[in-house]
mmCIF file with all atom_site columns, C-alpha atoms in Angstrom:
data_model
loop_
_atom_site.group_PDB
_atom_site.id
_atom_site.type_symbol
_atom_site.label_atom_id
_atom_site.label_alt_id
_atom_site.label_comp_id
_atom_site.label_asym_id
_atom_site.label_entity_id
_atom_site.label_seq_id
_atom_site.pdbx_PDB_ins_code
_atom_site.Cartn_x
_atom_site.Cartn_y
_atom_site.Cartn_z
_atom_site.occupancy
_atom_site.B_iso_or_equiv
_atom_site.pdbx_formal_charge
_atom_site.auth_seq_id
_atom_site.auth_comp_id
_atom_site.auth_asym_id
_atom_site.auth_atom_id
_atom_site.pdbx_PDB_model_num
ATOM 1   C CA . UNK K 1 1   ? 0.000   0.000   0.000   1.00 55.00 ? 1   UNK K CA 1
ATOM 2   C CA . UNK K 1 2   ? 2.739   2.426   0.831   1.00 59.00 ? 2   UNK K CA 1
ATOM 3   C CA . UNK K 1 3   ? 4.922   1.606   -1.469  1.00 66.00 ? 3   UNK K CA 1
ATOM 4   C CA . UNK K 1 4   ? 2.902   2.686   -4.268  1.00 82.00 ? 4   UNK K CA 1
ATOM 5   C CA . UNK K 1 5   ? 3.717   6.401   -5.519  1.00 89.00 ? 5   UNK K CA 1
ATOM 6   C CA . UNK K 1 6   ? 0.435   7.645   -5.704  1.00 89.00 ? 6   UNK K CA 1
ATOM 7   C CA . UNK K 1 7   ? 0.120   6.806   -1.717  1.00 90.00 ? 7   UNK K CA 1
ATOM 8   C CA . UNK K 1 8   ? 3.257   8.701   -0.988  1.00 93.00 ? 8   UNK K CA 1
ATOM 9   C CA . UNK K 1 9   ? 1.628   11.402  -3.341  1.00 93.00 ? 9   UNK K CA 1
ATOM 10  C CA . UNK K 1 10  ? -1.644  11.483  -0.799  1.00 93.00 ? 10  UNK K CA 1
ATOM 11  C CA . UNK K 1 11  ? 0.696   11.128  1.965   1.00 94.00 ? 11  UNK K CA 1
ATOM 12  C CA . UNK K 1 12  ? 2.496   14.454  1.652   1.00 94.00 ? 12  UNK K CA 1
ATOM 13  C CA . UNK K 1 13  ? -0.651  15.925  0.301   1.00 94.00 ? 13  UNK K CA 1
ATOM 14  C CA . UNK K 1 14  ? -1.959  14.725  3.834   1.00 94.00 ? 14  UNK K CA 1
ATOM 15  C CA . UNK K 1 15  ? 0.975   16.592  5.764   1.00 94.00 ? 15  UNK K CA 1
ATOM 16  C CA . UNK K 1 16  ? 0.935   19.746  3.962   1.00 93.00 ? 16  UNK K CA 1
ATOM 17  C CA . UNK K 1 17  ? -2.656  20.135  5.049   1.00 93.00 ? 17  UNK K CA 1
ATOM 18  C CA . UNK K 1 18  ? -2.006  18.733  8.469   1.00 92.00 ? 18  UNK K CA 1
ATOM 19  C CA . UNK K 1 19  ? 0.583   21.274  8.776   1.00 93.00 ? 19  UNK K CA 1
ATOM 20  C CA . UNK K 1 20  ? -2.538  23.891  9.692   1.00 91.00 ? 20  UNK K CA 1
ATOM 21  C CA . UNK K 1 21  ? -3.536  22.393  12.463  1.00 92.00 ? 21  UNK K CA 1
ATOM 22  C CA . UNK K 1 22  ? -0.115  23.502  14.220  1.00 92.00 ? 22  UNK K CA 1
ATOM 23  C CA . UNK K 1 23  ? 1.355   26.771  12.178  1.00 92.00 ? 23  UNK K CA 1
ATOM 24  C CA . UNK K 1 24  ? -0.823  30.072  11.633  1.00 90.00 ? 24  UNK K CA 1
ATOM 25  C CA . UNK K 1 25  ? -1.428  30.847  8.006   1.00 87.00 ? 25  UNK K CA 1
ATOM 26  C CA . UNK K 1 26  ? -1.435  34.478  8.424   1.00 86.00 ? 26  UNK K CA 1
ATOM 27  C CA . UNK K 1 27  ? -0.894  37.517  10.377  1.00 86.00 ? 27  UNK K CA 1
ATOM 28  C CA . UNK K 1 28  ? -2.772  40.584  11.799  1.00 83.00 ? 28  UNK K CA 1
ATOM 29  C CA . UNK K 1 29  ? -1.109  43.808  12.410  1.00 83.00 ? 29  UNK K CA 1
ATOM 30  C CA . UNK K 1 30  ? -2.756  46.010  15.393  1.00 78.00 ? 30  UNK K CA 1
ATOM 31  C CA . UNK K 1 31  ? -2.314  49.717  15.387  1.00 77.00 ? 31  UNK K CA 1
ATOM 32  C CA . UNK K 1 32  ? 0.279   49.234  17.473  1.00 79.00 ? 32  UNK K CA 1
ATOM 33  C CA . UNK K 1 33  ? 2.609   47.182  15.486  1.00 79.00 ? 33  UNK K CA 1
ATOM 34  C CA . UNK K 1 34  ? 1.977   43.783  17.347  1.00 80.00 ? 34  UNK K CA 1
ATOM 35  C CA . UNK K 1 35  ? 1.278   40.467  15.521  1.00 84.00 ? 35  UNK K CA 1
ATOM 36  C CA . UNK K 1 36  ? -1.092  38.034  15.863  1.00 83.00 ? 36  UNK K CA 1
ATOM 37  C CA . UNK K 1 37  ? -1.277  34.712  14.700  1.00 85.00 ? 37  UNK K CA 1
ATOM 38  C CA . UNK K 1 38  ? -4.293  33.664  13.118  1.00 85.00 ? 38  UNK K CA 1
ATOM 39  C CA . UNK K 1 39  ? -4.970  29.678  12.919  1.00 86.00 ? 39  UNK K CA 1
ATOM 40  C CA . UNK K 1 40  ? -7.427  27.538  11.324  1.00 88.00 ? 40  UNK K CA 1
ATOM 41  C CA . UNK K 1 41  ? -9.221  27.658  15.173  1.00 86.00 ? 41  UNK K CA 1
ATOM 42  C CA . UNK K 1 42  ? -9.712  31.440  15.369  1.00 82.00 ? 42  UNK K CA 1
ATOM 43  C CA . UNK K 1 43  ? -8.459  34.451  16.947  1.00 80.00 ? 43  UNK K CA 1
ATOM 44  C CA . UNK K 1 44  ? -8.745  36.303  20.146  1.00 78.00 ? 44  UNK K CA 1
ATOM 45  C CA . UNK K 1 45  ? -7.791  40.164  19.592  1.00 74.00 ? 45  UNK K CA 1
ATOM 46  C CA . UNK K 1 46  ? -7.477  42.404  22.921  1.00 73.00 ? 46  UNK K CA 1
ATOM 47  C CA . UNK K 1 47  ? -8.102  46.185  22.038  1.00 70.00 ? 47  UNK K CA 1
ATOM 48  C CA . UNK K 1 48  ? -8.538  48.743  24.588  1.00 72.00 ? 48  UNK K CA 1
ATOM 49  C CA . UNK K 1 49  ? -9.337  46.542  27.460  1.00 72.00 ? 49  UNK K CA 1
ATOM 50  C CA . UNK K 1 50  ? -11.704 44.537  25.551  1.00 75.00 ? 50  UNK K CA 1
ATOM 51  C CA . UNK K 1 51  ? -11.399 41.393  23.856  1.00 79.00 ? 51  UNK K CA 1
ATOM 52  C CA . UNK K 1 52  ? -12.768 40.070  20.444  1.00 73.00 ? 52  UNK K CA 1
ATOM 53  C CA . UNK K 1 53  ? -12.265 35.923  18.931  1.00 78.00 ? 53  UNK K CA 1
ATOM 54  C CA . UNK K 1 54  ? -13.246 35.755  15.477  1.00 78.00 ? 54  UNK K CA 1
ATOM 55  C CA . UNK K 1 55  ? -13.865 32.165  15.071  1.00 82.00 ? 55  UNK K CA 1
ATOM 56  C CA . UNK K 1 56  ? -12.634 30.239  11.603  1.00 86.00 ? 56  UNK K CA 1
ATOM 57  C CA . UNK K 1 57  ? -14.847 26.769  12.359  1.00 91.00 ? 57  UNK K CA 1
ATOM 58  C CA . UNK K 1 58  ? -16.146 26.124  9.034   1.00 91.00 ? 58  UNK K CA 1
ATOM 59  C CA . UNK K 1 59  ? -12.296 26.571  7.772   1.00 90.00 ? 59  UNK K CA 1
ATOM 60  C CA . UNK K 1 60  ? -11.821 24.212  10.347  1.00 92.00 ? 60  UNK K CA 1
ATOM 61  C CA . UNK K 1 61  ? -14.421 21.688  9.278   1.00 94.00 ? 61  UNK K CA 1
ATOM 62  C CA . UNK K 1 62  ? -12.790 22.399  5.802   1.00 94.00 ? 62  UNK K CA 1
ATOM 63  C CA . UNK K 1 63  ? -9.383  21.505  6.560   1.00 93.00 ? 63  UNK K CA 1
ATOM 64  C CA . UNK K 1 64  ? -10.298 18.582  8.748   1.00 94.00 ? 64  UNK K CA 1
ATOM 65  C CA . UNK K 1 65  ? -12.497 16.902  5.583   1.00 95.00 ? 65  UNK K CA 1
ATOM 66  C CA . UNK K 1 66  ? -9.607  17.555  3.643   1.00 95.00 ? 66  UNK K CA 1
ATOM 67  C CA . UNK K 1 67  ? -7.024  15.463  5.794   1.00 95.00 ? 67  UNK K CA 1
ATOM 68  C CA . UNK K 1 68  ? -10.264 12.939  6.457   1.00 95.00 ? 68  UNK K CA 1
ATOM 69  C CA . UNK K 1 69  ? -10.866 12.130  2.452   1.00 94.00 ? 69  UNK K CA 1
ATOM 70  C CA . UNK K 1 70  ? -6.716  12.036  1.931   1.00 93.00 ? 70  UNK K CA 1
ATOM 71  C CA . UNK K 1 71  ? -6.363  9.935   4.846   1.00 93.00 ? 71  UNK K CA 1
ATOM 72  C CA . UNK K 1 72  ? -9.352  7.614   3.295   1.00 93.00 ? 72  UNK K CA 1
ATOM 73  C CA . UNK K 1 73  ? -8.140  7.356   0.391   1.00 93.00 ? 73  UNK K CA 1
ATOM 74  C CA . UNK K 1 74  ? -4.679  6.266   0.996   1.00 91.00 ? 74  UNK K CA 1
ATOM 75  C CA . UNK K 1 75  ? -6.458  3.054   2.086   1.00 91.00 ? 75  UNK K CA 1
ATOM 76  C CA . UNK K 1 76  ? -8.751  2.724   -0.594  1.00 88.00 ? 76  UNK K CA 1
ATOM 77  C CA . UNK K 1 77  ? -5.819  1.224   -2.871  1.00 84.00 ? 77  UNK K CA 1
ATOM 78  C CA . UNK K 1 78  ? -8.096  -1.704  -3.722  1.00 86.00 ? 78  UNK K CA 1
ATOM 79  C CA . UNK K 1 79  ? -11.006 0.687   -5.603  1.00 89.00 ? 79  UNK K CA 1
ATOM 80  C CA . UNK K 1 80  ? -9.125  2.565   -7.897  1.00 88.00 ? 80  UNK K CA 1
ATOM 81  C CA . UNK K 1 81  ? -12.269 4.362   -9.146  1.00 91.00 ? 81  UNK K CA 1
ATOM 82  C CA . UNK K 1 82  ? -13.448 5.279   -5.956  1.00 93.00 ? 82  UNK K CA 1
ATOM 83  C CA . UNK K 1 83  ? -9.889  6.364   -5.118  1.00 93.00 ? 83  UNK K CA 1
ATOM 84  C CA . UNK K 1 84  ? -10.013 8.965   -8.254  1.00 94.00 ? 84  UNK K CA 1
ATOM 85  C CA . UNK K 1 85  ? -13.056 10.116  -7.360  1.00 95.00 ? 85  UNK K CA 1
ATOM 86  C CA . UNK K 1 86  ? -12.351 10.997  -4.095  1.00 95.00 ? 86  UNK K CA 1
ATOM 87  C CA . UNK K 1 87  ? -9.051  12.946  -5.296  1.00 96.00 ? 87  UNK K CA 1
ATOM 88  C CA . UNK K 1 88  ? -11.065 14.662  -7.343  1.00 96.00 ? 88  UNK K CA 1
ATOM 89  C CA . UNK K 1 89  ? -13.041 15.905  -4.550  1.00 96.00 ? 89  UNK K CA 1
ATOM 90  C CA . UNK K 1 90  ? -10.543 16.367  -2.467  1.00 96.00 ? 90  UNK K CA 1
ATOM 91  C CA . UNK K 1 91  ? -8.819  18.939  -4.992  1.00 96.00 ? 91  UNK K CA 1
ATOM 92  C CA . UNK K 1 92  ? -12.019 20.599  -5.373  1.00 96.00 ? 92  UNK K CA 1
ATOM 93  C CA . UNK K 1 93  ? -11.944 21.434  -1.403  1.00 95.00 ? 93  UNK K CA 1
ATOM 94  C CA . UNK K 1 94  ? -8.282  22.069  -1.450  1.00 94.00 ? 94  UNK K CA 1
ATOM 95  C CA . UNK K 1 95  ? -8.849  24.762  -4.191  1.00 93.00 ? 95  UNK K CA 1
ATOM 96  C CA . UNK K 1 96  ? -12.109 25.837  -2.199  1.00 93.00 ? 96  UNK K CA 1
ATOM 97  C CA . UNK K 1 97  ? -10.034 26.117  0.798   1.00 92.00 ? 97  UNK K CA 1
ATOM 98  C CA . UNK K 1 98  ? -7.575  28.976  -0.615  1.00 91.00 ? 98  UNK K CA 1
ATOM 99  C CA . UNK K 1 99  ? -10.082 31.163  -1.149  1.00 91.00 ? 99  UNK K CA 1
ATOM 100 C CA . UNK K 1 100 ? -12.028 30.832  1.964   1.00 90.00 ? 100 UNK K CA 1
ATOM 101 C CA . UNK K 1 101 ? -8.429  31.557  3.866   1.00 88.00 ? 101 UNK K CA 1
ATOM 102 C CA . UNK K 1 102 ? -8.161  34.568  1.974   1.00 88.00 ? 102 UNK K CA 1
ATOM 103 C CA . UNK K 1 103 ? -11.836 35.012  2.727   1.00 89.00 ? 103 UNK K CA 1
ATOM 104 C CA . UNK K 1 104 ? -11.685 34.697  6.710   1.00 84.00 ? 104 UNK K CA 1
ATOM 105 C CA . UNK K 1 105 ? -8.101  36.509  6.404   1.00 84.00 ? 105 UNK K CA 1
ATOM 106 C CA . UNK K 1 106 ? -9.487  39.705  4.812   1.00 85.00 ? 106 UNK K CA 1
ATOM 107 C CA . UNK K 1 107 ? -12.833 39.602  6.871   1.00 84.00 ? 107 UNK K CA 1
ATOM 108 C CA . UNK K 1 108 ? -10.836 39.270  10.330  1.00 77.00 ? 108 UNK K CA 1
ATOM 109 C CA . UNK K 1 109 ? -8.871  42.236  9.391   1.00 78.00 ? 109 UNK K CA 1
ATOM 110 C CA . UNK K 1 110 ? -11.678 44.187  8.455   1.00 83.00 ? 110 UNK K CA 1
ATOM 111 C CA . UNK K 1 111 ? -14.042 43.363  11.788  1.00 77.00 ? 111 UNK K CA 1
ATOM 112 C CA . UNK K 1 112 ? -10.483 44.164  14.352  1.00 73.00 ? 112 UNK K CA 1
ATOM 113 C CA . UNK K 1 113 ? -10.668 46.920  12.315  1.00 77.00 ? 113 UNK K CA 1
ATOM 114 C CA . UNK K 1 114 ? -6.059  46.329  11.681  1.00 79.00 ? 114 UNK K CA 1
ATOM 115 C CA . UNK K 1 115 ? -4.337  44.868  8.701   1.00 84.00 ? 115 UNK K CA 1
ATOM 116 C CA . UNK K 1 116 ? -3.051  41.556  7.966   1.00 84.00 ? 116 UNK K CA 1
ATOM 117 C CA . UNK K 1 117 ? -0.308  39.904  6.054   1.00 86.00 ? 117 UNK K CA 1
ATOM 118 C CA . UNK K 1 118 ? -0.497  36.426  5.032   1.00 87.00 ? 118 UNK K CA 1
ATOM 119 C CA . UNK K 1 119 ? 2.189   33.518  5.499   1.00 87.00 ? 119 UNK K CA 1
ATOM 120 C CA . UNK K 1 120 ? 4.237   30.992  3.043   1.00 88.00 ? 120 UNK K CA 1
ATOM 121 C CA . UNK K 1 121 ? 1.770   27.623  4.642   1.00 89.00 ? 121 UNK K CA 1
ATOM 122 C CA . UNK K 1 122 ? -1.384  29.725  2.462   1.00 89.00 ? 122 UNK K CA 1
ATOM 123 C CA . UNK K 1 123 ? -0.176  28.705  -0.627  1.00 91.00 ? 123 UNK K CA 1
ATOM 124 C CA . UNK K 1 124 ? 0.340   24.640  0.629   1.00 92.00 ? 124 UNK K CA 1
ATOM 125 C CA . UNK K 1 125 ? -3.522  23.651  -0.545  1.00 92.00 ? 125 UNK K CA 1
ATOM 126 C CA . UNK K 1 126 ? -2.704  24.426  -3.884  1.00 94.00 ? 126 UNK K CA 1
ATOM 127 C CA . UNK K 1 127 ? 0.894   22.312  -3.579  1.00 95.00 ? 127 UNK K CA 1
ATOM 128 C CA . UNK K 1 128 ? -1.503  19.941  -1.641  1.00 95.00 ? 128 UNK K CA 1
ATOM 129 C CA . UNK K 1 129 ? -3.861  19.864  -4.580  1.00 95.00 ? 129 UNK K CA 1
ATOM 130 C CA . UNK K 1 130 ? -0.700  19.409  -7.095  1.00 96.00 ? 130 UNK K CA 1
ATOM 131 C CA . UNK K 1 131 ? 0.132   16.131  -5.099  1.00 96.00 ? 131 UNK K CA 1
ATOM 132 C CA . UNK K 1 132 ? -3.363  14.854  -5.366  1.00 95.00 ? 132 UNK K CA 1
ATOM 133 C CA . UNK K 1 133 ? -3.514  15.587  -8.886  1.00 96.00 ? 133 UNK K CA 1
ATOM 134 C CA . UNK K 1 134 ? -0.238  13.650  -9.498  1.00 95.00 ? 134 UNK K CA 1
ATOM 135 C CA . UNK K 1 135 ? -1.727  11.068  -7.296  1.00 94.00 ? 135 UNK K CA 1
ATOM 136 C CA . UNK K 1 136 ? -4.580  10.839  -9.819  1.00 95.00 ? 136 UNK K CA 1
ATOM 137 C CA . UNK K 1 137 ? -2.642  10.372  -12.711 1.00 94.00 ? 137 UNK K CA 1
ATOM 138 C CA . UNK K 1 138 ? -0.073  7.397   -11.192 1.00 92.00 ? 138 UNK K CA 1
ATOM 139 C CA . UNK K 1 139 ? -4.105  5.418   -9.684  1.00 91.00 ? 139 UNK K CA 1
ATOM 140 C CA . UNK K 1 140 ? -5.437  5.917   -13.439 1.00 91.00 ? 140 UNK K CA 1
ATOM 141 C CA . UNK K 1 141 ? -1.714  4.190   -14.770 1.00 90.00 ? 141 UNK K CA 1
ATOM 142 C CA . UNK K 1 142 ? -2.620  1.877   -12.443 1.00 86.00 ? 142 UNK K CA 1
ATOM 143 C CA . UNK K 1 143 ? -5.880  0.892   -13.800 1.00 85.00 ? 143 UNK K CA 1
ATOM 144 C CA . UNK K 1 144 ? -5.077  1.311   -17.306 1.00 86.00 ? 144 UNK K CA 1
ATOM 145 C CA . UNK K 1 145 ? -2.326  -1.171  -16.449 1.00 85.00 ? 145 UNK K CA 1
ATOM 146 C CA . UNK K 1 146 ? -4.962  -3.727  -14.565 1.00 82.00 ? 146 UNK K CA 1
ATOM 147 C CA . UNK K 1 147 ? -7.432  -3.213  -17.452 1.00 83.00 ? 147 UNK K CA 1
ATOM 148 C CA . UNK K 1 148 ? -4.661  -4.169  -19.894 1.00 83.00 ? 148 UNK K CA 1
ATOM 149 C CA . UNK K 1 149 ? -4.042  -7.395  -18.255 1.00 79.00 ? 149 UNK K CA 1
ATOM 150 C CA . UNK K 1 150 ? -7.401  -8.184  -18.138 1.00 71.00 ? 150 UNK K CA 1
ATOM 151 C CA . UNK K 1 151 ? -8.100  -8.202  -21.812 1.00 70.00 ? 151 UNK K CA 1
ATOM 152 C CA . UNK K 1 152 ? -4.784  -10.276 -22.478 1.00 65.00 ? 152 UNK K CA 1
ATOM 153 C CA . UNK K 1 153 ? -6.044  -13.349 -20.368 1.00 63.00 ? 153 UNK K CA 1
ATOM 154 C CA . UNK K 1 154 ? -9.599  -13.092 -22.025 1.00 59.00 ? 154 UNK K CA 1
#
């Protein structure tokens, strides 16, 4: 199972997307120069006494699918088919993913009223997404390959 390439593909598809549950994906900048991380979980702003968490749970949910369907279909190496299709959907949320970052990034700012800046781990769905799609491509060699077969022992 591991040994194939397009399981190592969905495994380091799998850790660039796991890699949000630990590092923040971008920054806010307070009127007063300090940083704060903002993670997939939310963030708590303190401003003049009083403090504000903007929560990110359906980016969450999001990211959590995402590592669920890789995860699922690393061990789905007997169903090719049902492999590629859920790679396909799993790119689909990947891509969806980006923009809802830049989304809850941009919205954050805007409610704290501060700026933001964003971080190198944004751009690791789409490198995520790259690994799935290569992953696609190595399962559909595969079948070819097992369809091939087939029709020479007919």
């Amino acid at each position: 199972m591991i040994q194939r390439i397009q399981s190592l593909y969905l495994l380091l598809s799998l850790t660039c997307t796991g890699l949000f549950y630990f590092f923040p994906f971008g920054s806010i900048i307070t009127s007063d120069e300090s940083v704060i991380p903002l993670l997939i979980t939310g963030v708590s702003y303190t401003k003049n006494g009083e403090t504000a968490f903007y929560s990110l749970l359906p980016l969450l949910i999001m990211m959590s699918l995402i590592n669920l369907v890789s995860l699922t279909s690393i061990f789905l190496y007997k169903r090719r088919m049902l492999q590629i299709r859920f790679n396909v959907f799993n790119i689909i949320i990947q891509l969806g993913s980006v923009g809802m970052m830049f989304f809850y990034l941009c919205n954050a700012a805007k409610n704290l009223g501060v700026d933001y800046s964003t971080k190198i781990l944004i751009v690791l769905p789409v490198v995520s997404a790259i690994l799935t799609f290569l992953a696609i491509r190595a399962i559909a060699k595969d079948e070819a390959l097992v369809r091939s077969i087939s029709r020479l022992r007919k």
